[in-house]
Coordinates of C-alpha atoms and ligand atoms in Angstrom, one line a residue:
X21 CA 150.4 146.4 100.4
X22 CA 146.9 145.7 100.5
X23 CA 144.8 149.0 100.1
X24 CA 141.2 149.7 100.5
X25 CA 138.8 149.8 97.6
X26 CA 136.8 151.5 99.9
X27 CA 134.9 152.4 102.6
X28 CA 131.2 151.8 103.3
X29 CA 128.9 153.2 106.1
X30 CA 125.9 151.2 107.8
X31 CA 122.8 151.4 106.2
X32 CA 120.0 152.3 108.4
X33 CA 118.7 149.1 110.8
X34 CA 115.8 146.7 110.8
X35 CA 114.3 143.8 112.9
X36 CA 114.6 139.9 112.3
X37 CA 111.9 139.2 114.1
X38 CA 112.0 140.7 117.4
X39 CA 115.4 140.1 118.7
X40 CA 117.6 140.9 116.4
X41 CA 117.9 145.0 115.3
X42 CA 120.6 144.5 112.6
X43 CA 122.4 146.6 110.1
X44 CA 123.1 145.0 107.3
X45 CA 126.3 145.9 105.9
X46 CA 126.0 144.1 102.6
X47 CA 123.9 141.1 100.8
X48 CA 123.4 139.4 98.4
X49 CA 121.0 142.0 96.5
X50 CA 124.3 144.0 95.7
X51 CA 127.5 143.4 94.1
X52 CA 128.5 139.9 94.6
X53 CA 131.2 139.2 93.1
X54 CA 133.2 141.7 95.3
X55 CA 132.2 140.0 99.1
X56 CA 132.1 136.5 97.6
X57 CA 132.0 134.0 99.1
X58 CA 130.4 135.8 101.6
X59 CA 126.8 137.1 101.1
X60 CA 125.6 139.0 103.9
X61 CA 126.7 140.7 107.0
X62 CA 123.9 141.3 109.4
X63 CA 125.5 143.6 112.3
X64 CA 123.2 143.3 115.2
X65 CA 122.9 145.6 118.1
X66 CA 124.7 146.5 120.3
X67 CA 120.9 146.7 122.0
X68 CA 120.2 146.9 125.3
X69 CA 116.8 144.4 126.2
X70 CA 115.1 144.7 129.4
X71 CA 114.3 141.3 131.3
X72 CA 111.6 139.3 130.0
X73 CA 109.3 136.2 130.5
X74 CA 109.3 135.0 126.6
X75 CA 112.5 134.6 124.9
X76 CA 112.6 137.2 121.5
X77 CA 113.6 135.9 118.3
X78 CA 113.1 134.6 115.2
X79 CA 110.8 130.9 115.0
X80 CA 111.0 128.6 112.7
X81 CA 112.5 129.2 109.1
X82 CA 114.2 127.7 106.3
X83 CA 117.8 128.2 104.3
X84 CA 118.7 126.5 101.1
X85 CA 122.7 126.9 99.4
X86 CA 124.7 128.2 101.7
X87 CA 125.8 128.3 105.5
X88 CA 125.2 130.3 108.0
X89 CA 127.7 131.9 111.0
X90 CA 126.5 133.4 114.3
X91 CA 129.7 135.0 115.7
X92 CA 128.3 136.3 119.8
X93 CA 130.3 139.1 121.3
X94 CA 127.2 140.0 124.2
X95 CA 124.1 138.0 125.0
X96 CA 123.2 134.4 124.2
X97 CA 121.4 132.5 121.2
X98 CA 119.6 129.1 121.1
X99 CA 119.0 127.8 117.8
X100 CA 117.2 124.1 117.4
X101 CA 117.2 122.6 113.7
X102 CA 115.4 120.3 111.9
X103 CA 118.6 118.0 111.7
X104 CA 117.8 117.8 115.7
X105 CA 121.1 119.9 116.8
X106 CA 120.6 122.6 118.4
X107 CA 122.4 124.6 121.1
X108 CA 123.0 127.6 123.5
X109 CA 125.9 130.0 123.1
X110 CA 127.2 132.8 124.2
X111 CA 130.4 135.7 124.4
X112 CA 133.1 134.3 122.4
X113 CA 130.8 131.2 120.8
X114 CA 130.3 130.5 116.8
X115 CA 127.9 128.7 115.8
X116 CA 128.8 127.4 111.8
X117 CA 125.8 125.7 110.2
X118 CA 125.8 124.5 106.7
X119 CA 121.9 124.9 105.0
X120 CA 123.4 123.5 102.1
X121 CA 120.4 120.9 100.6
X122 CA 117.6 122.2 103.1
X123 CA 117.0 123.0 106.6
X124 CA 114.6 124.5 109.0
X125 CA 115.9 126.7 112.7
X126 CA 114.6 129.2 114.7
X127 CA 117.2 131.6 116.7
X128 CA 116.0 133.1 120.1
X129 CA 117.5 134.5 122.5
X130 CA 118.8 132.2 125.7
X131 CA 115.9 131.8 128.2
X132 CA 118.8 133.2 130.8
X133 CA 119.5 136.1 128.9
X134 CA 115.4 136.7 128.0
X135 CA 115.1 136.8 131.8
X136 CA 117.8 138.9 133.1
X137 CA 117.8 141.6 129.8
X138 CA 120.8 143.4 129.3
X139 CA 123.5 144.2 126.1
X140 CA 122.7 142.2 122.9
X141 CA 125.7 142.3 120.5
X142 CA 126.6 139.8 117.1
X143 CA 127.3 139.3 113.5
X144 CA 125.6 136.7 111.7
X145 CA 127.6 136.0 108.3
X146 CA 126.2 134.2 105.2
X147 CA 128.7 132.1 103.6
X148 CA 128.2 130.7 99.4
X149 CA 128.4 126.9 99.0
X150 CA 129.6 126.3 95.2
X151 CA 127.1 124.5 93.0
X152 CA 128.6 121.6 93.9
X153 CA 128.5 122.0 97.4
X154 CA 124.4 123.6 97.6
X155 CA 123.6 119.8 97.9
X156 CA 125.3 119.0 100.7
X157 CA 123.6 117.6 103.9
X158 CA 122.6 119.9 106.5
X159 CA 125.0 120.4 109.1
X160 CA 126.6 122.3 112.4
X161 CA 129.5 123.0 113.8
X162 CA 129.4 124.3 117.7
X163 CA 132.8 126.2 118.2
X164 CA 132.5 127.2 121.6
X165 CA 135.5 130.1 122.5
X166 CA 137.5 127.6 124.5
X167 CA 137.9 125.4 121.2
X168 CA 138.5 128.6 119.2
X169 CA 142.8 128.9 119.1
X170 CA 144.0 132.5 119.7
X171 CA 147.1 133.8 118.4
X172 CA 149.1 136.7 120.1
X173 CA 150.4 139.4 117.8
X174 CA 153.8 140.8 117.9
X175 CA 154.7 143.5 119.9
X176 CA 151.6 143.9 122.1
X177 CA 149.5 144.4 118.9
X178 CA 146.8 142.4 120.4
X179 CA 145.0 138.9 119.8
X180 CA 143.5 136.9 116.8
X181 CA 140.6 134.1 117.5
X182 CA 141.0 132.3 114.1
X183 CA 137.6 131.0 113.6
X184 CA 138.4 130.0 110.6
X185 CA 141.3 130.1 107.9
X186 CA 145.2 129.2 109.5
X187 CA 147.7 132.1 111.4
X188 CA 151.5 130.3 110.6
X189 CA 151.0 126.8 111.8
X190 CA 147.8 127.4 114.1
X191 CA 144.9 126.0 112.2
X192 CA 141.0 128.1 112.3
X193 CA 138.6 126.3 114.6
X194 CA 135.9 125.8 111.5
X195 CA 135.4 123.3 108.3
X196 CA 135.4 125.3 105.6
X197 CA 134.0 124.0 101.5
X198 CA 135.8 126.7 99.9
X199 CA 139.8 128.4 101.4
X200 CA 138.4 131.5 104.0
X201 CA 139.1 133.4 106.2
X202 CA 137.4 134.4 109.2
X203 CA 139.3 136.2 112.4
X204 CA 138.4 138.1 115.3
X205 CA 140.7 140.7 115.5
X206 CA 141.1 141.9 119.3
X207 CA 143.6 145.4 119.0
X208 CA 145.0 146.8 122.1
X209 CA 144.9 150.4 123.0
X210 CA 147.8 151.5 121.0
X211 CA 148.6 148.7 118.9
X212 CA 149.7 148.3 115.5
X213 CA 149.5 144.8 113.9
X214 CA 150.7 143.6 110.1
X215 CA 147.7 141.4 108.9
X216 CA 148.0 139.1 105.6
X217 CA 145.3 137.6 103.3
X218 CA 145.9 136.0 99.9
X219 CA 145.6 138.9 97.1
X220 CA 143.6 136.4 95.1
X221 CA 140.8 136.6 98.2
X222 CA 137.8 139.1 98.3
X223 CA 139.4 140.9 102.1
X224 CA 136.9 142.7 103.8
X225 CA 137.4 144.6 107.5
X226 CA 133.8 145.4 109.8
X227 CA 135.2 147.4 113.5
X228 CA 132.6 145.5 115.8
X229 CA 133.4 148.2 118.4
X230 CA 135.9 150.7 118.3
X231 CA 138.2 152.4 115.8
X232 CA 141.2 151.2 113.3
X233 CA 143.4 152.9 110.9
X234 CA 144.4 150.9 107.5
X235 CA 147.8 151.7 106.7
X236 CA 148.1 154.7 108.8
X237 CA 145.4 156.4 105.8
X238 CA 141.4 155.0 106.2
X239 CA 140.2 155.3 109.8
X240 CA 137.4 152.4 110.0
X241 CA 134.3 153.1 112.5
X242 CA 132.5 150.6 114.3
X243 CA 130.1 148.9 111.7
X244 CA 131.9 150.4 108.8
X245 CA 132.6 147.8 106.1
X246 CA 136.5 148.3 104.3
X247 CA 136.9 146.1 100.8
X248 CA 140.3 145.9 99.9
X249 CA 142.0 145.8 96.0
X250 CA 143.9 142.7 95.3
X251 CA 147.1 144.9 95.1
X252 CA 148.8 142.6 97.7
X253 CA 149.0 140.3 100.6
X254 CA 150.1 142.7 103.4
X255 CA 148.5 145.6 105.4
X256 CA 148.6 147.3 108.9
X257 CA 145.9 148.6 111.3
X258 CA 146.4 150.6 114.3
X259 CA 144.0 151.5 117.0
X260 CA 144.6 154.7 119.5
X261 CA 141.6 153.4 121.8
X262 CA 141.5 149.6 121.0
X263 CA 139.5 148.1 118.9
X264 CA 137.6 144.9 118.2
X265 CA 137.6 144.1 114.3
X266 CA 136.0 141.0 111.9
X267 CA 138.4 140.2 108.7
X268 CA 136.5 138.3 106.6
X269 CA 138.4 137.2 103.3
X270 CA 138.2 134.4 101.0
X271 CA 138.3 132.6 97.5
X272 CA 136.1 134.1 95.5
X273 CA 133.4 131.8 93.9
X274 CA 132.8 132.6 90.4
X275 CA 129.3 131.6 90.1
X276 CA 125.5 133.5 89.3
X277 CA 124.4 134.1 92.7
X278 CA 120.2 133.7 92.8
X279 CA 118.8 134.8 95.7
X280 CA 115.2 135.1 97.2
X281 CA 114.6 135.3 100.7
X282 CA 116.6 132.6 102.7
X283 CA 117.5 131.0 99.6
X284 CA 120.8 131.5 97.9
X285 CA 121.0 129.8 94.2
X286 CA 122.4 129.5 90.7
X287 CA 119.4 129.7 89.0
X288 CA 116.1 131.0 89.5
X289 CA 114.4 127.3 88.3
X290 CA 116.6 126.3 91.7
X291 CA 114.8 128.9 93.7
X292 CA 111.4 127.6 92.3
X293 CA 112.3 124.8 93.2
X294 CA 113.7 124.9 96.5
X295 CA 110.2 127.0 97.3
X296 CA 108.0 123.7 96.8
X297 CA 110.8 121.6 98.6
X298 CA 110.3 123.5 101.6
X299 CA 106.3 124.2 100.8
X300 CA 106.5 119.9 100.3
X301 CA 108.2 119.6 104.0
X302 CA 110.9 118.3 102.2
X303 CA 113.3 120.4 104.5
X304 CA 111.9 118.9 107.8
X305 CA 110.6 119.8 111.1
X306 CA 112.1 121.3 114.3
X307 CA 111.1 118.4 116.9
X308 CA 109.8 119.6 120.1
Ligands
MN427 MN1 118.6 131.6 109.9

């Protein structure tokens, strides 16, 4: 059985731009080996926004050396980037952006959500790339809710949306550089599910909503972060009142992690080069 190593409560929050009230459940400034290949988990909201005229969010900024994964539960986000990609995603949709060799993008609430206001709730993950993949061309996978396979769990326990990683014969939606699972698990009230991730993977579990108990022992509340041991594959999750959980698991990337703001590389020299390249305009610009 896979057991829990530690459960951490969410820290205090901060704002990313004026659109994203986040709590960083972990970041590359912590114990990166324990969470690799994941680098960061920003738990945004839930937060109620009043109707407004101008979209809130964060304007043009760079990324290099990793991927950002935005998972929307409530609200809408409109993205545009220096490769010309862009679009609006809403509840159930996921944007998987490869910053790779360098990208500039902006992230705002959609025009429609801004005008009507309402509850905003999402997660943004940063996923590391191996040194050999950090020079990959920037790319963008728009994974709409209808494109994400849903697997029904036995005994009416709930469902799993396979954002990345397979479950049985069902393939996850995202193309990833290294093996990983990003599962959006909904537990029905009273539901108990047996889930499994390879023992060699790092495995993390975060309730986005509701509470769930792992192996009948550890109860996780909203925005808690559970980090598992590497002592087995299977574990159980139970929820009395129902819950929505993000299960993250992946093969660790055993390389140095050197991060500075929106850049995550392997060495300080590569960070200095990234800053130089960005300041020289080599990451491109967002077209109007
Ligand atoms: Mn960004």
